[in-house]
Short mmCIF file of C-alpha atoms in Angstrom, two decimals:
data_model
loop_
_atom_site.label_atom_id
_atom_site.label_comp_id
_atom_site.label_asym_id
_atom_site.label_seq_id
_atom_site.Cartn_x
_atom_site.Cartn_y
_atom_site.Cartn_z
CA MET P 1 236.21 -156.87 -184.36
CA SER P 2 237.88 -154.91 -181.58
CA ILE P 3 236.93 -155.57 -177.97
CA LEU P 4 236.57 -152.67 -175.57
CA PRO P 5 238.89 -152.85 -172.55
CA PRO P 6 237.16 -153.64 -169.21
CA GLU P 7 238.06 -150.21 -167.81
CA LEU P 8 236.18 -148.47 -170.62
CA ILE P 9 233.16 -150.76 -170.24
CA LEU P 10 233.08 -149.99 -166.53
CA ASP P 11 233.23 -146.24 -167.21
CA ILE P 12 230.36 -146.51 -169.71
CA LEU P 13 228.17 -148.56 -167.39
CA LEU P 14 228.75 -146.22 -164.46
CA ARG P 15 227.38 -143.34 -166.54
CA LEU P 16 224.10 -145.10 -167.34
CA SER P 17 220.95 -144.59 -165.28
CA TYR P 18 219.67 -147.47 -163.19
CA LYS P 19 216.80 -147.89 -165.67
CA ASP P 20 219.22 -148.24 -168.60
CA LEU P 21 221.31 -150.70 -166.60
CA ILE P 22 218.27 -152.90 -165.99
CA ARG P 23 217.64 -152.94 -169.74
CA SER P 24 221.33 -153.79 -170.31
CA LEU P 25 221.13 -156.99 -168.26
CA CYS P 26 220.21 -158.88 -171.42
CA VAL P 27 223.20 -157.68 -173.47
CA SER P 28 225.49 -160.52 -172.40
CA LYS P 29 226.32 -162.81 -169.50
CA ALA P 30 229.36 -160.67 -168.74
CA TRP P 31 227.30 -157.48 -168.49
CA TYR P 32 224.74 -159.32 -166.37
CA ALA P 33 227.52 -160.28 -163.95
CA PHE P 34 229.05 -156.79 -163.99
CA ILE P 35 225.78 -155.04 -163.14
CA HIS P 36 224.96 -157.51 -160.36
CA ASP P 37 228.39 -157.12 -158.75
CA GLN P 38 227.95 -155.41 -155.37
CA ARG P 39 231.09 -153.34 -155.92
CA PHE P 40 229.62 -151.97 -159.13
CA ILE P 41 226.28 -151.25 -157.45
CA LYS P 42 228.05 -149.25 -154.73
CA ALA P 43 230.21 -147.38 -157.24
CA HIS P 44 227.19 -146.54 -159.40
CA LEU P 45 225.23 -145.10 -156.47
CA GLN P 46 228.25 -143.14 -155.24
CA ARG P 47 228.81 -141.62 -158.67
CA SER P 48 225.13 -140.68 -158.96
CA ILE P 49 225.31 -138.85 -155.63
CA GLU P 50 228.64 -137.12 -156.31
CA THR P 51 227.71 -135.93 -159.81
CA ASN P 52 224.07 -135.22 -158.92
CA SER P 53 223.20 -137.11 -162.11
CA ALA P 54 220.23 -138.91 -160.57
CA PRO P 55 217.06 -136.87 -160.03
CA LEU P 56 215.51 -136.68 -156.57
CA SER P 57 212.74 -139.19 -156.06
CA ILE P 58 210.01 -138.78 -153.44
CA LEU P 59 207.95 -141.88 -152.67
CA ILE P 60 204.39 -141.26 -151.49
CA TRP P 61 201.16 -143.19 -151.48
CA SER P 62 197.56 -142.12 -151.91
CA ASP P 63 194.53 -143.51 -150.11
CA ASN P 64 192.00 -141.04 -151.49
CA PRO P 65 188.96 -142.73 -153.12
CA GLU P 66 188.98 -140.00 -155.77
CA ASP P 67 192.42 -141.21 -156.89
CA ALA P 68 191.29 -144.83 -157.27
CA PRO P 69 192.96 -147.14 -157.57
CA SER P 70 195.05 -146.02 -154.62
CA GLY P 71 198.74 -146.74 -154.75
CA PHE P 72 202.34 -145.61 -154.54
CA PHE P 73 203.60 -142.70 -156.60
CA SER P 74 207.15 -141.62 -157.35
CA LEU P 75 207.62 -137.86 -157.68
CA THR P 76 210.76 -137.14 -159.68
CA PHE P 77 212.40 -133.76 -160.27
CA ARG P 78 215.76 -132.01 -160.28
CA ASP P 79 217.23 -129.90 -157.50
CA ASN P 80 215.42 -126.57 -157.07
CA GLU P 81 212.93 -127.28 -159.88
CA THR P 82 209.29 -126.25 -159.51
CA ILE P 83 207.78 -128.71 -162.00
CA GLY P 84 207.96 -132.49 -161.83
CA ALA P 85 206.05 -135.64 -162.74
CA ALA P 86 204.22 -138.17 -160.57
CA VAL P 87 204.48 -141.75 -161.81
CA ARG P 88 202.50 -144.61 -160.31
CA THR P 89 204.64 -147.56 -159.21
CA GLU P 90 203.61 -151.18 -158.93
CA GLN P 91 202.27 -152.16 -155.54
CA PRO P 92 204.76 -154.26 -153.54
CA PHE P 93 202.21 -156.47 -151.76
CA LYS P 94 199.14 -158.31 -153.02
CA TYR P 95 196.86 -156.11 -150.91
CA ALA P 96 195.76 -152.59 -151.73
CA ASP P 97 198.53 -150.05 -151.16
CA ASN P 98 196.64 -148.13 -148.52
CA TYR P 99 197.27 -151.10 -146.21
CA THR P 100 201.03 -150.66 -146.60
CA GLU P 101 203.18 -148.28 -144.54
CA ILE P 102 206.78 -147.14 -144.93
CA LEU P 103 208.94 -147.67 -141.84
CA GLY P 104 211.52 -144.92 -141.48
CA ASN P 105 213.49 -143.23 -144.24
CA SER P 106 215.07 -144.39 -147.49
CA VAL P 107 218.56 -145.95 -147.38
CA HIS P 108 220.40 -146.28 -150.72
CA GLY P 109 217.07 -146.16 -152.53
CA VAL P 110 215.63 -149.00 -150.42
CA VAL P 111 212.74 -148.66 -147.96
CA CYS P 112 211.35 -150.98 -145.32
CA ILE P 113 207.59 -151.50 -145.63
CA ARG P 114 204.96 -153.30 -143.59
CA ASN P 115 201.60 -154.62 -144.67
CA CYS P 116 198.97 -153.65 -142.12
CA VAL P 117 196.72 -156.63 -142.88
CA ASP P 118 198.97 -159.55 -141.95
CA TRP P 119 201.92 -157.43 -140.62
CA GLU P 120 204.24 -158.80 -143.30
CA ILE P 121 207.56 -156.91 -143.48
CA ALA P 122 209.76 -156.47 -146.54
CA LEU P 123 212.61 -154.46 -148.01
CA TRP P 124 211.61 -152.77 -151.25
CA ASN P 125 213.50 -150.92 -153.97
CA PRO P 126 210.72 -149.12 -155.88
CA SER P 127 213.15 -147.91 -158.58
CA ILE P 128 213.75 -151.43 -159.90
CA GLN P 129 210.68 -153.10 -158.35
CA LYS P 130 212.66 -155.57 -156.24
CA LEU P 131 211.04 -156.89 -153.06
CA LYS P 132 212.68 -158.95 -150.33
CA LYS P 133 210.21 -160.34 -147.79
CA ILE P 134 211.69 -160.98 -144.38
CA PRO P 135 210.49 -163.27 -141.58
CA PHE P 136 208.68 -161.87 -138.58
CA PRO P 137 210.70 -161.52 -135.33
CA SER P 138 209.92 -163.91 -132.47
CA PHE P 139 209.25 -161.83 -129.37
CA GLU P 140 209.21 -163.85 -126.14
CA THR P 141 205.96 -162.23 -125.05
CA PRO P 142 203.10 -161.03 -127.29
CA GLN P 143 203.62 -157.46 -128.50
CA PHE P 144 200.53 -155.36 -129.05
CA THR P 145 202.78 -152.58 -130.34
CA ALA P 146 206.20 -153.00 -131.93
CA TYR P 147 208.40 -150.30 -133.44
CA TYR P 148 210.60 -150.92 -136.48
CA GLY P 149 213.59 -149.13 -137.93
CA PHE P 150 215.71 -149.82 -141.01
CA GLY P 151 219.32 -148.92 -141.74
CA TYR P 152 222.70 -149.90 -143.14
CA ASP P 153 225.65 -151.29 -141.17
CA SER P 154 228.69 -150.06 -143.13
CA VAL P 155 231.15 -151.95 -140.90
CA HIS P 156 229.68 -155.32 -141.85
CA ASP P 157 228.22 -154.19 -145.20
CA ASP P 158 224.77 -155.35 -144.17
CA TYR P 159 221.24 -153.97 -144.23
CA LYS P 160 219.42 -154.41 -140.95
CA VAL P 161 215.89 -154.09 -139.58
CA VAL P 162 215.37 -153.53 -135.86
CA GLY P 163 212.20 -154.53 -134.01
CA ILE P 164 211.59 -152.99 -130.57
CA GLY P 165 208.85 -154.17 -128.23
CA ASP P 166 206.60 -152.22 -125.87
CA CYS P 167 208.15 -150.02 -123.17
CA HIS P 168 205.69 -151.10 -120.47
CA THR P 169 208.42 -152.41 -118.16
CA GLU P 170 211.90 -151.29 -117.11
CA SER P 171 213.29 -152.55 -120.41
CA CYS P 172 211.96 -153.82 -123.73
CA GLN P 173 212.93 -156.59 -126.12
CA VAL P 174 215.00 -155.71 -129.17
CA HIS P 175 215.62 -157.94 -132.20
CA ILE P 176 217.84 -157.26 -135.23
CA TYR P 177 217.36 -158.76 -138.68
CA SER P 178 220.40 -159.17 -140.94
CA LEU P 179 219.89 -159.26 -144.71
CA LYS P 180 223.18 -161.15 -145.12
CA SER P 181 222.14 -164.01 -142.85
CA ASN P 182 218.41 -163.63 -143.56
CA SER P 183 217.68 -164.15 -139.88
CA TRP P 184 216.77 -162.35 -136.67
CA LYS P 185 218.70 -162.35 -133.42
CA ARG P 186 217.87 -160.90 -130.05
CA ILE P 187 220.25 -158.36 -128.55
CA GLN P 188 220.40 -156.78 -125.10
CA ASN P 189 217.18 -155.17 -123.93
CA MET P 190 216.78 -151.44 -124.28
CA PRO P 191 216.43 -149.68 -120.89
CA CYS P 192 213.26 -147.58 -120.73
CA ASN P 193 213.99 -145.56 -117.56
CA ASN P 194 210.41 -144.23 -117.42
CA PHE P 195 210.50 -143.11 -121.05
CA ASP P 196 208.24 -144.25 -123.88
CA PHE P 197 208.22 -143.81 -127.66
CA HIS P 198 207.11 -140.34 -128.73
CA SER P 199 206.03 -141.77 -132.11
CA ASP P 200 206.63 -144.86 -134.23
CA TYR P 201 208.91 -142.97 -136.64
CA ILE P 202 212.54 -144.15 -136.44
CA VAL P 203 215.12 -142.54 -138.73
CA PHE P 204 218.49 -143.87 -139.85
CA PHE P 205 221.49 -141.56 -139.75
CA ASN P 206 225.25 -141.89 -139.23
CA GLY P 207 225.16 -145.66 -138.84
CA ALA P 208 222.50 -145.56 -136.11
CA LEU P 209 218.75 -145.62 -135.69
CA ASN P 210 217.36 -142.54 -133.93
CA TRP P 211 214.00 -141.94 -132.29
CA LEU P 212 212.32 -139.56 -129.85
CA MET P 213 211.20 -140.66 -126.38
CA HIS P 214 209.02 -138.75 -123.93
CA PRO P 215 208.82 -139.05 -120.12
CA VAL P 216 206.01 -141.16 -118.71
CA LEU P 217 205.62 -139.84 -115.17
CA ASP P 218 206.98 -136.29 -115.03
CA GLU P 219 207.88 -133.28 -117.16
CA THR P 220 211.44 -134.38 -117.83
CA PRO P 221 212.58 -133.13 -121.27
CA HIS P 222 212.28 -135.39 -124.29
CA ILE P 223 215.38 -137.35 -125.27
CA ILE P 224 216.71 -138.86 -128.49
CA ARG P 225 217.59 -142.54 -128.09
CA THR P 226 219.95 -144.19 -130.58
CA LEU P 227 221.07 -147.71 -131.49
CA THR P 228 224.31 -148.11 -133.45
CA LEU P 229 223.80 -150.98 -135.89
CA ALA P 230 227.44 -152.13 -136.01
CA SER P 231 228.17 -152.23 -132.26
CA GLU P 232 224.55 -152.75 -131.12
CA GLU P 233 225.08 -150.13 -128.41
CA TYR P 234 222.47 -147.71 -127.09
CA CYS P 235 223.05 -144.03 -126.50
CA GLN P 236 220.96 -140.94 -125.84
CA PHE P 237 221.24 -137.17 -126.02
CA SER P 238 219.03 -134.19 -125.30
CA THR P 239 216.98 -132.02 -127.62
CA PRO P 240 217.73 -128.29 -128.10
CA VAL P 241 214.35 -127.01 -126.89
CA ASP P 242 213.20 -126.19 -123.36
CA LEU P 243 209.70 -127.62 -123.28
CA ASP P 244 208.98 -126.24 -119.81
CA ASP P 245 208.46 -122.77 -121.30
CA VAL P 246 206.77 -124.14 -124.40
CA TYR P 247 204.14 -126.11 -122.50
CA ASN P 248 203.04 -122.97 -120.67
CA MET P 249 201.67 -121.54 -123.91
CA TYR P 250 200.83 -124.39 -126.28
CA THR P 251 201.30 -128.08 -126.87
CA PRO P 252 204.19 -128.65 -129.29
CA THR P 253 204.78 -131.61 -131.56
CA LEU P 254 208.31 -132.89 -132.04
CA SER P 255 209.55 -135.04 -134.91
CA LEU P 256 212.91 -136.31 -136.17
CA GLU P 257 214.06 -136.09 -139.79
CA VAL P 258 217.31 -136.17 -141.77
CA LEU P 259 218.08 -132.96 -143.64
CA GLY P 260 221.19 -131.82 -145.49
CA GLY P 261 223.44 -134.49 -144.01
CA CYS P 262 222.37 -133.69 -140.44
CA LEU P 263 219.96 -135.08 -137.89
CA CYS P 264 217.02 -132.67 -137.81
CA LEU P 265 214.47 -131.89 -135.09
CA CYS P 266 211.19 -130.23 -136.06
CA VAL P 267 209.21 -128.40 -133.39
CA ASP P 268 205.63 -127.52 -134.33
CA ARG P 269 204.61 -124.79 -131.91
CA PHE P 270 200.90 -124.68 -132.68
CA GLY P 271 199.71 -121.16 -133.28
CA ALA P 272 203.18 -119.67 -132.84
CA ALA P 273 205.85 -120.91 -135.26
CA HIS P 274 207.53 -123.93 -136.79
CA ASP P 275 211.18 -124.36 -135.79
CA VAL P 276 213.68 -126.63 -137.52
CA TRP P 277 216.91 -127.49 -135.71
CA VAL P 278 219.91 -129.37 -137.14
CA MET P 279 222.68 -131.14 -135.25
CA LYS P 280 225.88 -129.98 -136.96
CA GLU P 281 228.03 -132.64 -135.25
CA TYR P 282 226.21 -135.88 -134.63
CA GLY P 283 225.94 -136.75 -130.94
CA MET P 284 227.19 -133.34 -129.78
CA THR P 285 224.26 -131.58 -128.11
CA GLU P 286 226.06 -128.23 -128.13
CA SER P 287 226.06 -128.34 -131.95
CA TRP P 288 222.27 -127.98 -132.23
CA THR P 289 221.60 -124.99 -134.50
CA LEU P 290 218.30 -123.35 -135.40
CA LEU P 291 218.17 -123.62 -139.20
CA PHE P 292 214.97 -121.64 -139.67
CA SER P 293 211.74 -120.62 -138.00
CA ILE P 294 208.54 -119.79 -139.90
CA GLU P 295 205.73 -117.68 -138.49
CA PRO P 296 202.09 -118.70 -139.18
CA GLU P 297 201.24 -115.74 -141.39
CA ALA P 298 204.27 -116.37 -143.64
CA VAL P 299 202.98 -119.58 -145.26
CA PRO P 300 200.66 -118.86 -148.21
CA TRP P 301 199.19 -122.36 -148.73
CA VAL P 302 199.03 -124.40 -145.52
CA HIS P 303 198.98 -124.06 -141.75
CA VAL P 304 202.50 -123.50 -140.46
CA HIS P 305 202.34 -126.24 -137.83
CA SER P 306 201.62 -129.01 -140.31
CA PHE P 307 204.57 -129.25 -142.69
CA LYS P 308 207.79 -131.27 -142.68
CA PRO P 309 211.17 -130.72 -144.39
CA VAL P 310 211.88 -133.21 -147.17
CA VAL P 311 215.26 -132.27 -148.62
CA LEU P 312 217.83 -129.47 -148.61
CA SER P 313 218.84 -128.09 -152.01
CA LYS P 314 222.35 -128.87 -153.21
CA ASN P 315 223.56 -125.29 -152.60
CA GLY P 316 222.06 -125.35 -149.10
CA GLU P 317 219.97 -122.24 -149.70
CA MET P 318 216.50 -123.79 -150.03
CA VAL P 319 214.45 -126.45 -148.24
CA LEU P 320 211.70 -128.50 -149.85
CA LEU P 321 208.71 -128.60 -147.50
CA THR P 322 205.45 -130.50 -147.65
CA TYR P 323 202.19 -130.74 -145.75
CA LYS P 324 202.91 -133.10 -142.88
CA TYR P 325 199.84 -135.32 -142.78
CA HIS P 326 198.58 -135.19 -146.37
CA ASN P 327 201.38 -134.47 -148.82
CA SER P 328 199.24 -132.61 -151.34
CA VAL P 329 201.39 -129.46 -151.40
CA PHE P 330 205.16 -129.18 -151.92
CA PHE P 331 207.07 -125.91 -151.88
CA TRP P 332 210.61 -124.58 -151.73
CA TYR P 333 211.49 -122.26 -148.86
CA ASP P 334 214.38 -119.84 -149.43
CA LEU P 335 216.38 -119.64 -146.18
CA LYS P 336 217.89 -116.23 -146.99
CA LYS P 337 214.99 -114.46 -148.69
CA LYS P 338 212.40 -116.22 -146.50
CA SER P 339 210.21 -116.66 -149.55
CA PHE P 340 208.21 -119.58 -150.97
CA LYS P 341 207.61 -121.08 -154.39
CA GLN P 342 205.28 -123.99 -154.98
CA VAL P 343 206.29 -127.20 -156.76
CA GLU P 344 203.77 -128.72 -159.16
CA PHE P 345 203.77 -132.42 -160.02
CA ARG P 346 201.90 -133.56 -163.12
CA GLY P 347 199.67 -136.51 -162.25
CA HIS P 348 200.08 -135.94 -158.51
CA PRO P 349 197.25 -137.44 -156.38
CA HIS P 350 195.07 -134.98 -154.49
CA VAL P 351 195.60 -136.54 -151.07
CA SER P 352 198.61 -138.63 -150.12
CA LYS P 353 200.69 -139.72 -147.15
CA VAL P 354 204.33 -139.87 -146.12
CA ALA P 355 207.13 -138.49 -148.25
CA VAL P 356 210.40 -140.41 -148.41
CA SER P 357 213.21 -138.85 -150.42
CA GLY P 358 216.12 -140.65 -152.03
CA VAL P 359 217.83 -141.53 -155.29
CA GLY P 360 217.30 -144.51 -157.54
CA SER P 361 219.71 -147.42 -157.12
CA LEU P 362 220.36 -151.06 -158.04
CA TYR P 363 220.35 -152.34 -154.47
CA LEU P 364 218.44 -155.58 -153.82
CA LEU P 365 219.37 -157.03 -157.21
CA HIS P 366 219.93 -160.73 -156.62
CA PRO P 367 223.68 -161.34 -156.17
CA VAL P 368 225.53 -163.36 -158.78
CA ILE P 369 226.85 -166.74 -157.66
CA CYS P 370 230.57 -166.87 -158.55
CA TRP P 371 232.73 -169.94 -158.61
CA LYS P 372 235.43 -170.14 -155.98
CA GLY P 373 238.44 -168.07 -156.97
CA SER P 374 236.64 -166.24 -159.79
CA THR P 375 236.65 -162.46 -160.11
CA SER P 376 234.79 -160.01 -162.28
CA PRO P 377 236.97 -158.85 -165.22
CA LEU P 378 235.93 -155.29 -164.46
CA TYR P 379 237.90 -155.37 -161.23
CA LEU P 380 241.03 -157.25 -162.30
#
């Protein structure tokens, strides 16, 4: 019987979906080792992104009694499609899912979650139902409020969770968890400089965690504070909007997102319009560009001030939007035609919270223990 060369086996495995690869773990010990190899996991995700072979997955959860039992749902569909399916996923913690919150955005198909009963934190890959619980950080003083962000350090090939304490003094404590070492360490305090967190939503982009901060004592403009995971250095830059004029008419709401490979700032100007800005060159404030602005009367289903962008279509011509606080409505917005078309998900819960977009991956599979000097035959 002929034996397939390793290069051909690798090519075949890279073309399989992550679900098929999970089923293939039982084929042989060699395949089990291949699929667990971190180099293969990276190559598989990269190929899925480059070929657009993996459908977009939006993770939401429902806490509506009418949708009992409440839980997480994965909404899967292809780019620019208007029909998809909602599939319930297994709950990651032992408590009901409505006690669980997602911290930040998805990174390589992995999300950071926190249980709101005992404040347990974990990394979770809902695609393959792998959960990695992590210890709680040890702040020197009790923290009534702590902010958490999750991201990937490409320099050290490590997933990291950052815990930031209250900004009630001139600086606040900051701790970083490393998945590689499975431990926390304290880094230099973050200077507050009379600024406080605008919200608890911290997004990962370009190797750094990013969050909005507002002035405490005066009408100084909001800033975006960043923490680079590799160097553990803080930075900040300004937003593109002049809130002095805005505040004279209405109270805006600002939020950070990641859209189309850019850091994105959403400005909800209640009663006026919804503006979405993108930073074309990360860290360069002069590169802020207004991507689109929607007037209240233009939206056929929801109030204009209450939606958030989820993903940019592959051709860059359409944006998937959803209701900001209860993700019960999804719709594509055509940037050129300024038109809308609603997306319907079969089995979608009536009321849900928080949309996190991403692609399925094999990350968080337990690594294979190799003997010293051994190598996978796929990479010889």
